[in-house]
């Protein structure tokens, strides 16, 4: 039966050889991301900063780029424009949603500014009408920030319990360490590049947690199988063997995911670009952390060598003296 092979079956990369340098690099980047977060800060979008949402309707097709160019001279800061699709709309019912960040200390965009936005857009399309205007105040945006943080913490907690029940506490700590690493580095790159951070980015973070966890669980499952199968081999060799055995799967999954993500990044437009960028970054750091964070933590903490009955009498418990 035909089976695509990215790497030969006898591949034997020594992934663990430079673990001190790779793990150290990850920790340096984590610390740098935390420092950048507190010194520079995130470029929060309207969801977290507050602002005004304007719903428009026109008979002509919506050109998001033209809408953005018409509003740009007003210098309103962060402006997000999306087209609203609904199967119930007719061919002459083109609806768009325009979100404008809060201006200074004001809770919403002033009527004078709204009039300027309306005049600018109607200068491009005189059929355009403003059908509704809604404001997101500081209180609502603050609640969204709290809920976003709770969502990420809840996801990490669920992962900790899941891995602990499926494997052992050492694996659980390794998986959570890798996920925290991925989240912090993703936030760090958004800080450095000053990309808009909004609810779609939170969705990307949670998706990265799922992607990285999937890769980590595959590696851990193979590590556990090999720990039972090869009771006399050093744990570092077992981890290397497991990483090599899952290397084809890791490369195939990452490659096919990146094909879709890069296509969305190039062709998807400005609305989803932040989400897609976070996902592309997450594929790289998620794959990295599965090897050089999660596996290293398990190596250093030590694990049981046999989950079968009588394992405690077999003398196969991993000793911390094996760690280098």
PDB file of C-alpha atoms in Angstrom:
ATOM      1  CA  UNK A   1       0.000   0.000   0.000  1.00  0.00           C
ATOM      2  CA  UNK A   2       1.356   3.405  -0.990  1.00  0.00           C
ATOM      3  CA  UNK A   3       2.475   5.565   1.941  1.00  0.00           C
ATOM      4  CA  UNK A   4       4.022   8.997   1.588  1.00  0.00           C
ATOM      5  CA  UNK A   5       7.295   9.286   3.488  1.00  0.00           C
ATOM      6  CA  UNK A   6       8.705  12.716   4.247  1.00  0.00           C
ATOM      7  CA  UNK A   7      11.690  11.286   6.131  1.00  0.00           C
ATOM      8  CA  UNK A   8      13.258   7.802   5.935  1.00  0.00           C
ATOM      9  CA  UNK A   9      12.294   5.186   8.520  1.00  0.00           C
ATOM     10  CA  UNK A  10      15.855   5.051   9.855  1.00  0.00           C
ATOM     11  CA  UNK A  11      15.994   8.809  10.600  1.00  0.00           C
ATOM     12  CA  UNK A  12      17.800   9.404  13.880  1.00  0.00           C
ATOM     13  CA  UNK A  13      18.113  13.117  14.644  1.00  0.00           C
ATOM     14  CA  UNK A  14      19.428  13.834  18.115  1.00  0.00           C
ATOM     15  CA  UNK A  15      16.805  16.411  19.115  1.00  0.00           C
ATOM     16  CA  UNK A  16      17.793  16.388  22.772  1.00  0.00           C
ATOM     17  CA  UNK A  17      21.509  17.051  22.270  1.00  0.00           C
ATOM     18  CA  UNK A  18      21.226  20.869  22.295  1.00  0.00           C
ATOM     19  CA  UNK A  19      18.337  20.978  24.803  1.00  0.00           C
ATOM     20  CA  UNK A  20      20.154  23.334  27.184  1.00  0.00           C
ATOM     21  CA  UNK A  21      20.597  25.913  24.431  1.00  0.00           C
ATOM     22  CA  UNK A  22      17.138  25.515  22.879  1.00  0.00           C
ATOM     23  CA  UNK A  23      15.337  25.534  26.223  1.00  0.00           C
ATOM     24  CA  UNK A  24      17.442  28.508  27.294  1.00  0.00           C
ATOM     25  CA  UNK A  25      16.528  30.348  24.086  1.00  0.00           C
ATOM     26  CA  UNK A  26      12.845  29.715  24.738  1.00  0.00           C
ATOM     27  CA  UNK A  27      13.132  31.061  28.278  1.00  0.00           C
ATOM     28  CA  UNK A  28      14.976  34.168  27.052  1.00  0.00           C
ATOM     29  CA  UNK A  29      12.215  34.836  24.502  1.00  0.00           C
ATOM     30  CA  UNK A  30       9.538  34.313  27.169  1.00  0.00           C
ATOM     31  CA  UNK A  31      11.226  36.826  29.487  1.00  0.00           C
ATOM     32  CA  UNK A  32      11.714  39.277  26.594  1.00  0.00           C
ATOM     33  CA  UNK A  33       8.021  38.961  25.664  1.00  0.00           C
ATOM     34  CA  UNK A  34       6.944  39.676  29.253  1.00  0.00           C
ATOM     35  CA  UNK A  35       9.249  42.696  29.469  1.00  0.00           C
ATOM     36  CA  UNK A  36       7.958  44.008  26.120  1.00  0.00           C
ATOM     37  CA  UNK A  37       4.350  43.516  27.272  1.00  0.00           C
ATOM     38  CA  UNK A  38       4.828  45.690  30.355  1.00  0.00           C
ATOM     39  CA  UNK A  39       7.119  48.256  28.726  1.00  0.00           C
ATOM     40  CA  UNK A  40       5.436  48.672  25.319  1.00  0.00           C
ATOM     41  CA  UNK A  41       1.974  47.184  25.736  1.00  0.00           C
ATOM     42  CA  UNK A  42      -0.478  45.636  23.301  1.00  0.00           C
ATOM     43  CA  UNK A  43      -2.175  47.524  20.508  1.00  0.00           C
ATOM     44  CA  UNK A  44      -5.710  46.739  21.643  1.00  0.00           C
ATOM     45  CA  UNK A  45      -8.489  46.770  19.077  1.00  0.00           C
ATOM     46  CA  UNK A  46     -11.972  48.197  19.463  1.00  0.00           C
ATOM     47  CA  UNK A  47     -13.202  45.098  21.317  1.00  0.00           C
ATOM     48  CA  UNK A  48     -10.879  45.865  24.244  1.00  0.00           C
ATOM     49  CA  UNK A  49     -10.452  49.624  23.868  1.00  0.00           C
ATOM     50  CA  UNK A  50     -14.063  50.616  23.274  1.00  0.00           C
ATOM     51  CA  UNK A  51     -15.524  52.506  20.339  1.00  0.00           C
ATOM     52  CA  UNK A  52     -18.457  52.809  17.983  1.00  0.00           C
ATOM     53  CA  UNK A  53     -19.940  50.271  15.563  1.00  0.00           C
ATOM     54  CA  UNK A  54     -21.755  51.626  12.485  1.00  0.00           C
ATOM     55  CA  UNK A  55     -23.961  49.505  10.233  1.00  0.00           C
ATOM     56  CA  UNK A  56     -24.314  50.691   6.635  1.00  0.00           C
ATOM     57  CA  UNK A  57     -26.413  49.548   3.692  1.00  0.00           C
ATOM     58  CA  UNK A  58     -25.946  50.349   0.004  1.00  0.00           C
ATOM     59  CA  UNK A  59     -27.243  49.228  -3.369  1.00  0.00           C
ATOM     60  CA  UNK A  60     -23.756  49.120  -4.885  1.00  0.00           C
ATOM     61  CA  UNK A  61     -21.295  46.291  -4.066  1.00  0.00           C
ATOM     62  CA  UNK A  62     -19.108  47.000  -1.062  1.00  0.00           C
ATOM     63  CA  UNK A  63     -15.442  47.809  -1.648  1.00  0.00           C
ATOM     64  CA  UNK A  64     -13.750  47.612   1.755  1.00  0.00           C
ATOM     65  CA  UNK A  65     -10.542  49.157   0.439  1.00  0.00           C
ATOM     66  CA  UNK A  66     -12.429  52.147  -0.979  1.00  0.00           C
ATOM     67  CA  UNK A  67     -14.357  52.579   2.290  1.00  0.00           C
ATOM     68  CA  UNK A  68     -11.087  52.567   4.220  1.00  0.00           C
ATOM     69  CA  UNK A  69      -9.470  55.086   1.849  1.00  0.00           C
ATOM     70  CA  UNK A  70     -12.479  57.401   2.195  1.00  0.00           C
ATOM     71  CA  UNK A  71     -12.284  57.374   6.014  1.00  0.00           C
ATOM     72  CA  UNK A  72      -8.476  57.496   6.303  1.00  0.00           C
ATOM     73  CA  UNK A  73      -8.144  61.327   5.994  1.00  0.00           C
ATOM     74  CA  UNK A  74     -10.287  61.718   9.145  1.00  0.00           C
ATOM     75  CA  UNK A  75      -7.492  60.084  11.203  1.00  0.00           C
ATOM     76  CA  UNK A  76      -9.825  58.145  13.491  1.00  0.00           C
ATOM     77  CA  UNK A  77      -7.256  55.554  14.548  1.00  0.00           C
ATOM     78  CA  UNK A  78      -8.192  51.880  14.497  1.00  0.00           C
ATOM     79  CA  UNK A  79     -11.020  51.344  11.987  1.00  0.00           C
ATOM     80  CA  UNK A  80     -12.278  47.833  11.191  1.00  0.00           C
ATOM     81  CA  UNK A  81     -14.562  47.317   8.175  1.00  0.00           C
ATOM     82  CA  UNK A  82     -16.290  44.017   7.399  1.00  0.00           C
ATOM     83  CA  UNK A  83     -18.957  43.023   4.921  1.00  0.00           C
ATOM     84  CA  UNK A  84     -22.026  41.348   6.411  1.00  0.00           C
ATOM     85  CA  UNK A  85     -23.259  38.297   4.498  1.00  0.00           C
ATOM     86  CA  UNK A  86     -26.773  36.941   4.924  1.00  0.00           C
ATOM     87  CA  UNK A  87     -28.640  34.568   2.578  1.00  0.00           C
ATOM     88  CA  UNK A  88     -31.822  36.585   3.132  1.00  0.00           C
ATOM     89  CA  UNK A  89     -30.312  39.737   1.613  1.00  0.00           C
ATOM     90  CA  UNK A  90     -31.277  40.665  -1.934  1.00  0.00           C
ATOM     91  CA  UNK A  91     -28.779  41.547  -4.696  1.00  0.00           C
ATOM     92  CA  UNK A  92     -29.163  45.282  -3.968  1.00  0.00           C
ATOM     93  CA  UNK A  93     -28.800  44.889  -0.203  1.00  0.00           C
ATOM     94  CA  UNK A  94     -25.096  45.268   0.576  1.00  0.00           C
ATOM     95  CA  UNK A  95     -24.439  45.622   4.291  1.00  0.00           C
ATOM     96  CA  UNK A  96     -21.169  46.547   5.996  1.00  0.00           C
ATOM     97  CA  UNK A  97     -20.089  46.968   9.609  1.00  0.00           C
ATOM     98  CA  UNK A  98     -17.648  49.778  10.447  1.00  0.00           C
ATOM     99  CA  UNK A  99     -16.020  49.851  13.879  1.00  0.00           C
ATOM    100  CA  UNK A 100     -14.194  52.996  15.031  1.00  0.00           C
ATOM    101  CA  UNK A 101     -12.088  53.081  18.183  1.00  0.00           C
ATOM    102  CA  UNK A 102     -13.005  55.380  21.079  1.00  0.00           C
ATOM    103  CA  UNK A 103     -11.690  58.890  20.554  1.00  0.00           C
ATOM    104  CA  UNK A 104      -9.725  60.064  23.591  1.00  0.00           C
ATOM    105  CA  UNK A 105     -11.707  59.882  26.830  1.00  0.00           C
ATOM    106  CA  UNK A 106     -15.067  59.891  25.052  1.00  0.00           C
ATOM    107  CA  UNK A 107     -17.164  56.739  25.384  1.00  0.00           C
ATOM    108  CA  UNK A 108     -18.359  56.941  21.773  1.00  0.00           C
ATOM    109  CA  UNK A 109     -17.775  58.786  18.538  1.00  0.00           C
ATOM    110  CA  UNK A 110     -19.345  62.251  18.624  1.00  0.00           C
ATOM    111  CA  UNK A 111     -22.240  63.211  16.310  1.00  0.00           C
ATOM    112  CA  UNK A 112     -19.932  65.619  14.490  1.00  0.00           C
ATOM    113  CA  UNK A 113     -17.459  62.811  13.754  1.00  0.00           C
ATOM    114  CA  UNK A 114     -20.300  60.546  12.632  1.00  0.00           C
ATOM    115  CA  UNK A 115     -21.421  63.234  10.202  1.00  0.00           C
ATOM    116  CA  UNK A 116     -17.888  63.438   8.797  1.00  0.00           C
ATOM    117  CA  UNK A 117     -17.739  59.647   8.375  1.00  0.00           C
ATOM    118  CA  UNK A 118     -21.126  59.648   6.649  1.00  0.00           C
ATOM    119  CA  UNK A 119     -20.133  62.468   4.294  1.00  0.00           C
ATOM    120  CA  UNK A 120     -16.824  60.766   3.456  1.00  0.00           C
ATOM    121  CA  UNK A 121     -18.478  57.437   2.652  1.00  0.00           C
ATOM    122  CA  UNK A 122     -21.334  58.993   0.700  1.00  0.00           C
ATOM    123  CA  UNK A 123     -18.740  60.829  -1.338  1.00  0.00           C
ATOM    124  CA  UNK A 124     -17.699  57.413  -2.604  1.00  0.00           C
ATOM    125  CA  UNK A 125     -21.197  55.847  -2.737  1.00  0.00           C
ATOM    126  CA  UNK A 126     -24.195  58.190  -2.623  1.00  0.00           C
ATOM    127  CA  UNK A 127     -26.591  55.237  -2.121  1.00  0.00           C
ATOM    128  CA  UNK A 128     -25.042  54.399   1.244  1.00  0.00           C
ATOM    129  CA  UNK A 129     -27.231  54.732   4.359  1.00  0.00           C
ATOM    130  CA  UNK A 130     -26.414  54.498   8.068  1.00  0.00           C
ATOM    131  CA  UNK A 131     -28.945  52.021   9.459  1.00  0.00           C
ATOM    132  CA  UNK A 132     -27.650  51.741  13.044  1.00  0.00           C
ATOM    133  CA  UNK A 133     -24.979  53.109  15.368  1.00  0.00           C
ATOM    134  CA  UNK A 134     -23.882  51.306  18.567  1.00  0.00           C
ATOM    135  CA  UNK A 135     -21.172  52.164  21.077  1.00  0.00           C
ATOM    136  CA  UNK A 136     -18.906  49.864  23.114  1.00  0.00           C
ATOM    137  CA  UNK A 137     -18.054  51.665  26.322  1.00  0.00           C
ATOM    138  CA  UNK A 138     -15.059  51.207  28.629  1.00  0.00           C
ATOM    139  CA  UNK A 139     -17.076  49.005  31.020  1.00  0.00           C
ATOM    140  CA  UNK A 140     -18.025  46.518  28.294  1.00  0.00           C
ATOM    141  CA  UNK A 141     -14.513  46.437  26.859  1.00  0.00           C
ATOM    142  CA  UNK A 142     -13.117  45.843  30.364  1.00  0.00           C
ATOM    143  CA  UNK A 143     -15.471  42.902  30.828  1.00  0.00           C
ATOM    144  CA  UNK A 144     -14.329  41.481  27.491  1.00  0.00           C
ATOM    145  CA  UNK A 145     -10.698  41.656  28.636  1.00  0.00           C
ATOM    146  CA  UNK A 146     -11.542  39.789  31.850  1.00  0.00           C
ATOM    147  CA  UNK A 147     -13.542  37.131  30.012  1.00  0.00           C
ATOM    148  CA  UNK A 148     -10.741  36.657  27.470  1.00  0.00           C
ATOM    149  CA  UNK A 149      -8.195  36.107  30.255  1.00  0.00           C
ATOM    150  CA  UNK A 150     -10.527  33.669  32.013  1.00  0.00           C
ATOM    151  CA  UNK A 151     -11.067  31.773  28.749  1.00  0.00           C
ATOM    152  CA  UNK A 152      -7.315  31.262  28.280  1.00  0.00           C
ATOM    153  CA  UNK A 153      -6.799  30.244  31.936  1.00  0.00           C
ATOM    154  CA  UNK A 154      -9.730  27.817  31.766  1.00  0.00           C
ATOM    155  CA  UNK A 155      -8.283  26.240  28.606  1.00  0.00           C
ATOM    156  CA  UNK A 156      -4.895  25.748  30.290  1.00  0.00           C
ATOM    157  CA  UNK A 157      -6.563  24.285  33.389  1.00  0.00           C
ATOM    158  CA  UNK A 158      -8.574  21.831  31.290  1.00  0.00           C
ATOM    159  CA  UNK A 159      -5.404  20.769  29.477  1.00  0.00           C
ATOM    160  CA  UNK A 160      -3.604  20.213  32.785  1.00  0.00           C
ATOM    161  CA  UNK A 161      -6.377  17.918  34.065  1.00  0.00           C
ATOM    162  CA  UNK A 162      -6.716  16.067  30.739  1.00  0.00           C
ATOM    163  CA  UNK A 163      -2.994  15.288  30.377  1.00  0.00           C
ATOM    164  CA  UNK A 164      -2.715  14.395  34.071  1.00  0.00           C
ATOM    165  CA  UNK A 165      -5.520  11.855  33.774  1.00  0.00           C
ATOM    166  CA  UNK A 166      -4.272  10.426  30.479  1.00  0.00           C
ATOM    167  CA  UNK A 167      -0.573  10.275  31.355  1.00  0.00           C
ATOM    168  CA  UNK A 168       1.117  11.449  34.568  1.00  0.00           C
ATOM    169  CA  UNK A 169       1.649  14.771  36.315  1.00  0.00           C
ATOM    170  CA  UNK A 170       5.101  15.188  34.726  1.00  0.00           C
ATOM    171  CA  UNK A 171       3.549  15.055  31.260  1.00  0.00           C
ATOM    172  CA  UNK A 172       0.812  17.462  32.367  1.00  0.00           C
ATOM    173  CA  UNK A 173       3.329  20.034  33.578  1.00  0.00           C
ATOM    174  CA  UNK A 174       5.350  19.626  30.382  1.00  0.00           C
ATOM    175  CA  UNK A 175       2.270  20.188  28.207  1.00  0.00           C
ATOM    176  CA  UNK A 176       1.112  23.235  30.164  1.00  0.00           C
ATOM    177  CA  UNK A 177       4.637  24.692  30.136  1.00  0.00           C
ATOM    178  CA  UNK A 178       4.663  24.354  26.339  1.00  0.00           C
ATOM    179  CA  UNK A 179       1.228  25.994  26.007  1.00  0.00           C
ATOM    180  CA  UNK A 180       2.149  28.898  28.296  1.00  0.00           C
ATOM    181  CA  UNK A 181       5.334  29.301  26.249  1.00  0.00           C
ATOM    182  CA  UNK A 182       3.301  29.449  23.014  1.00  0.00           C
ATOM    183  CA  UNK A 183       0.788  31.968  24.378  1.00  0.00           C
ATOM    184  CA  UNK A 184       3.433  34.291  25.829  1.00  0.00           C
ATOM    185  CA  UNK A 185       5.534  34.265  22.650  1.00  0.00           C
ATOM    186  CA  UNK A 186       2.442  34.928  20.515  1.00  0.00           C
ATOM    187  CA  UNK A 187       1.485  37.883  22.684  1.00  0.00           C
ATOM    188  CA  UNK A 188       5.108  39.017  22.560  1.00  0.00           C
ATOM    189  CA  UNK A 189       5.228  39.093  18.767  1.00  0.00           C
ATOM    190  CA  UNK A 190       1.967  41.085  18.712  1.00  0.00           C
ATOM    191  CA  UNK A 191       3.555  43.569  21.124  1.00  0.00           C
ATOM    192  CA  UNK A 192       6.753  43.942  19.101  1.00  0.00           C
ATOM    193  CA  UNK A 193       4.950  44.290  15.755  1.00  0.00           C
ATOM    194  CA  UNK A 194       2.138  46.374  17.325  1.00  0.00           C
ATOM    195  CA  UNK A 195      -0.486  44.357  15.465  1.00  0.00           C
ATOM    196  CA  UNK A 196      -4.117  44.852  16.478  1.00  0.00           C
ATOM    197  CA  UNK A 197      -5.054  42.624  19.412  1.00  0.00           C
ATOM    198  CA  UNK A 198      -8.781  41.902  19.609  1.00  0.00           C
ATOM    199  CA  UNK A 199     -11.252  39.076  20.188  1.00  0.00           C
ATOM    200  CA  UNK A 200     -10.205  37.313  16.982  1.00  0.00           C
ATOM    201  CA  UNK A 201      -6.669  37.165  18.374  1.00  0.00           C
ATOM    202  CA  UNK A 202      -8.010  35.537  21.547  1.00  0.00           C
ATOM    203  CA  UNK A 203      -9.730  32.984  19.310  1.00  0.00           C
ATOM    204  CA  UNK A 204      -6.371  32.420  17.602  1.00  0.00           C
ATOM    205  CA  UNK A 205      -4.669  31.890  20.975  1.00  0.00           C
ATOM    206  CA  UNK A 206      -7.216  29.241  21.940  1.00  0.00           C
ATOM    207  CA  UNK A 207      -6.784  27.588  18.540  1.00  0.00           C
ATOM    208  CA  UNK A 208      -3.004  27.588  19.034  1.00  0.00           C
ATOM    209  CA  UNK A 209      -3.545  25.881  22.400  1.00  0.00           C
ATOM    210  CA  UNK A 210      -5.495  23.128  20.641  1.00  0.00           C
ATOM    211  CA  UNK A 211      -2.971  22.748  17.822  1.00  0.00           C
ATOM    212  CA  UNK A 212       0.066  22.665  20.108  1.00  0.00           C
ATOM    213  CA  UNK A 213      -1.660  20.287  22.510  1.00  0.00           C
ATOM    214  CA  UNK A 214      -2.473  17.882  19.685  1.00  0.00           C
ATOM    215  CA  UNK A 215       1.161  17.780  18.592  1.00  0.00           C
ATOM    216  CA  UNK A 216       2.372  17.380  22.174  1.00  0.00           C
ATOM    217  CA  UNK A 217      -0.060  14.537  22.950  1.00  0.00           C
ATOM    218  CA  UNK A 218       1.063  12.621  19.844  1.00  0.00           C
ATOM    219  CA  UNK A 219       4.697  12.860  20.974  1.00  0.00           C
ATOM    220  CA  UNK A 220       3.854  11.991  24.597  1.00  0.00           C
ATOM    221  CA  UNK A 221       1.809   8.977  23.557  1.00  0.00           C
ATOM    222  CA  UNK A 222       4.752   7.610  21.575  1.00  0.00           C
ATOM    223  CA  UNK A 223       7.124   8.377  24.458  1.00  0.00           C
ATOM    224  CA  UNK A 224       4.922   6.395  26.848  1.00  0.00           C
ATOM    225  CA  UNK A 225       4.739   3.435  24.459  1.00  0.00           C
ATOM    226  CA  UNK A 226       8.503   3.392  24.029  1.00  0.00           C
ATOM    227  CA  UNK A 227       9.136   3.745  27.769  1.00  0.00           C
ATOM    228  CA  UNK A 228       7.165   0.531  28.271  1.00  0.00           C
ATOM    229  CA  UNK A 229       8.698  -1.192  25.242  1.00  0.00           C
ATOM    230  CA  UNK A 230      12.361  -0.303  25.874  1.00  0.00           C
ATOM    231  CA  UNK A 231      12.787  -0.495  29.627  1.00  0.00           C
ATOM    232  CA  UNK A 232      16.594  -0.420  29.646  1.00  0.00           C
ATOM    233  CA  UNK A 233      17.199   2.518  27.317  1.00  0.00           C
ATOM    234  CA  UNK A 234      17.993   5.939  28.810  1.00  0.00           C
ATOM    235  CA  UNK A 235      15.034   8.306  28.806  1.00  0.00           C
ATOM    236  CA  UNK A 236      16.842  10.779  26.528  1.00  0.00           C
ATOM    237  CA  UNK A 237      17.160   8.058  23.867  1.00  0.00           C
ATOM    238  CA  UNK A 238      13.476   7.192  24.281  1.00  0.00           C
ATOM    239  CA  UNK A 239      12.472  10.818  23.699  1.00  0.00           C
ATOM    240  CA  UNK A 240      14.707  11.077  20.634  1.00  0.00           C
ATOM    241  CA  UNK A 241      13.308   7.817  19.251  1.00  0.00           C
ATOM    242  CA  UNK A 242       9.736   9.005  19.789  1.00  0.00           C
ATOM    243  CA  UNK A 243      10.387  12.375  18.147  1.00  0.00           C
ATOM    244  CA  UNK A 244      11.938  10.702  15.116  1.00  0.00           C
ATOM    245  CA  UNK A 245       9.054   8.239  14.817  1.00  0.00           C
ATOM    246  CA  UNK A 246       6.502  11.075  14.830  1.00  0.00           C
ATOM    247  CA  UNK A 247       8.576  13.415  12.651  1.00  0.00           C
ATOM    248  CA  UNK A 248       6.751  12.593   9.404  1.00  0.00           C
ATOM    249  CA  UNK A 249       3.381  13.201  11.019  1.00  0.00           C
ATOM    250  CA  UNK A 250       4.600  16.501  12.507  1.00  0.00           C
ATOM    251  CA  UNK A 251       5.979  17.778   9.196  1.00  0.00           C
ATOM    252  CA  UNK A 252       2.908  16.725   7.210  1.00  0.00           C
ATOM    253  CA  UNK A 253       0.505  18.339   9.672  1.00  0.00           C
ATOM    254  CA  UNK A 254       2.490  21.579   9.866  1.00  0.00           C
ATOM    255  CA  UNK A 255       2.986  21.788   6.100  1.00  0.00           C
ATOM    256  CA  UNK A 256      -0.645  21.226   5.169  1.00  0.00           C
ATOM    257  CA  UNK A 257      -1.821  23.656   7.861  1.00  0.00           C
ATOM    258  CA  UNK A 258       0.591  26.328   6.642  1.00  0.00           C
ATOM    259  CA  UNK A 259      -0.633  25.974   3.048  1.00  0.00           C
ATOM    260  CA  UNK A 260      -4.156  26.919   4.123  1.00  0.00           C
ATOM    261  CA  UNK A 261      -3.010  29.646   6.511  1.00  0.00           C
ATOM    262  CA  UNK A 262      -0.664  31.346   4.047  1.00  0.00           C
ATOM    263  CA  UNK A 263      -3.431  31.359   1.438  1.00  0.00           C
ATOM    264  CA  UNK A 264      -5.770  33.024   3.932  1.00  0.00           C
ATOM    265  CA  UNK A 265      -3.078  35.505   4.939  1.00  0.00           C
ATOM    266  CA  UNK A 266      -2.482  36.576   1.336  1.00  0.00           C
ATOM    267  CA  UNK A 267      -6.055  36.468   0.053  1.00  0.00           C
ATOM    268  CA  UNK A 268      -8.207  36.817   3.168  1.00  0.00           C
ATOM    269  CA  UNK A 269      -7.978  40.568   3.584  1.00  0.00           C
ATOM    270  CA  UNK A 270      -7.326  42.811   6.549  1.00  0.00           C
ATOM    271  CA  UNK A 271     -10.216  41.556   8.680  1.00  0.00           C
ATOM    272  CA  UNK A 272      -8.740  38.109   9.404  1.00  0.00           C
ATOM    273  CA  UNK A 273      -5.070  38.910   8.858  1.00  0.00           C
ATOM    274  CA  UNK A 274      -4.294  39.220  12.576  1.00  0.00           C
ATOM    275  CA  UNK A 275      -5.998  35.907  13.312  1.00  0.00           C
ATOM    276  CA  UNK A 276      -4.186  34.123  10.479  1.00  0.00           C
ATOM    277  CA  UNK A 277      -0.811  35.640  11.388  1.00  0.00           C
ATOM    278  CA  UNK A 278      -1.232  34.412  14.967  1.00  0.00           C
ATOM    279  CA  UNK A 279      -2.057  30.934  13.655  1.00  0.00           C
ATOM    280  CA  UNK A 280       0.985  30.852  11.336  1.00  0.00           C
ATOM    281  CA  UNK A 281       3.212  31.899  14.224  1.00  0.00           C
ATOM    282  CA  UNK A 282       1.469  29.336  16.426  1.00  0.00           C
ATOM    283  CA  UNK A 283       2.277  26.478  14.046  1.00  0.00           C
ATOM    284  CA  UNK A 284       5.995  27.240  14.347  1.00  0.00           C
ATOM    285  CA  UNK A 285       6.158  27.873  18.096  1.00  0.00           C
ATOM    286  CA  UNK A 286       3.753  24.990  18.800  1.00  0.00           C
ATOM    287  CA  UNK A 287       5.958  22.543  16.940  1.00  0.00           C
ATOM    288  CA  UNK A 288       9.076  23.966  18.605  1.00  0.00           C
ATOM    289  CA  UNK A 289       7.603  23.808  22.115  1.00  0.00           C
ATOM    290  CA  UNK A 290       6.466  20.199  21.723  1.00  0.00           C
ATOM    291  CA  UNK A 291      10.121  19.215  21.280  1.00  0.00           C
ATOM    292  CA  UNK A 292      12.170  21.770  23.209  1.00  0.00           C
ATOM    293  CA  UNK A 293       9.825  22.680  26.049  1.00  0.00           C
ATOM    294  CA  UNK A 294       7.350  19.866  26.754  1.00  0.00           C
ATOM    295  CA  UNK A 295       9.783  17.003  26.106  1.00  0.00           C
ATOM    296  CA  UNK A 296      12.589  18.729  28.024  1.00  0.00           C
ATOM    297  CA  UNK A 297      10.366  19.294  31.067  1.00  0.00           C
ATOM    298  CA  UNK A 298       9.408  15.598  31.081  1.00  0.00           C
ATOM    299  CA  UNK A 299      13.065  14.632  30.717  1.00  0.00           C
ATOM    300  CA  UNK A 300      14.072  16.764  33.684  1.00  0.00           C
ATOM    301  CA  UNK A 301      11.193  15.789  35.979  1.00  0.00           C
ATOM    302  CA  UNK A 302      11.439  12.053  35.315  1.00  0.00           C
ATOM    303  CA  UNK A 303       8.662   9.572  34.532  1.00  0.00           C
ATOM    304  CA  UNK A 304       7.674   5.991  35.269  1.00  0.00           C
ATOM    305  CA  UNK A 305       9.048   3.431  32.862  1.00  0.00           C
ATOM    306  CA  UNK A 306       6.095   0.994  33.028  1.00  0.00           C
ATOM    307  CA  UNK A 307       2.385   1.551  33.622  1.00  0.00           C
ATOM    308  CA  UNK A 308       1.597  -2.139  33.935  1.00  0.00           C
ATOM    309  CA  UNK A 309       0.966  -4.168  37.087  1.00  0.00           C
ATOM    310  CA  UNK A 310       4.036  -4.826  39.155  1.00  0.00           C
ATOM    311  CA  UNK A 311       5.869  -1.870  37.699  1.00  0.00           C
ATOM    312  CA  UNK A 312       6.960  -0.854  41.178  1.00  0.00           C
ATOM    313  CA  UNK A 313       8.749  -4.218  41.549  1.00  0.00           C
ATOM    314  CA  UNK A 314      10.467  -4.185  38.170  1.00  0.00           C
ATOM    315  CA  UNK A 315      13.079  -1.628  39.068  1.00  0.00           C
ATOM    316  CA  UNK A 316      12.172   0.424  36.015  1.00  0.00           C
ATOM    317  CA  UNK A 317      11.473   3.758  37.696  1.00  0.00           C
ATOM    318  CA  UNK A 318      13.274   6.630  35.955  1.00  0.00           C
ATOM    319  CA  UNK A 319      15.904   8.127  38.232  1.00  0.00           C
ATOM    320  CA  UNK A 320      16.697  11.819  38.315  1.00  0.00           C
ATOM    321  CA  UNK A 321      20.391  10.958  38.116  1.00  0.00           C
ATOM    322  CA  UNK A 322      19.846  10.006  34.453  1.00  0.00           C
ATOM    323  CA  UNK A 323      19.078  13.613  33.583  1.00  0.00           C
ATOM    324  CA  UNK A 324      21.904  15.680  32.294  1.00  0.00           C
TER     325      UNK A 324
END
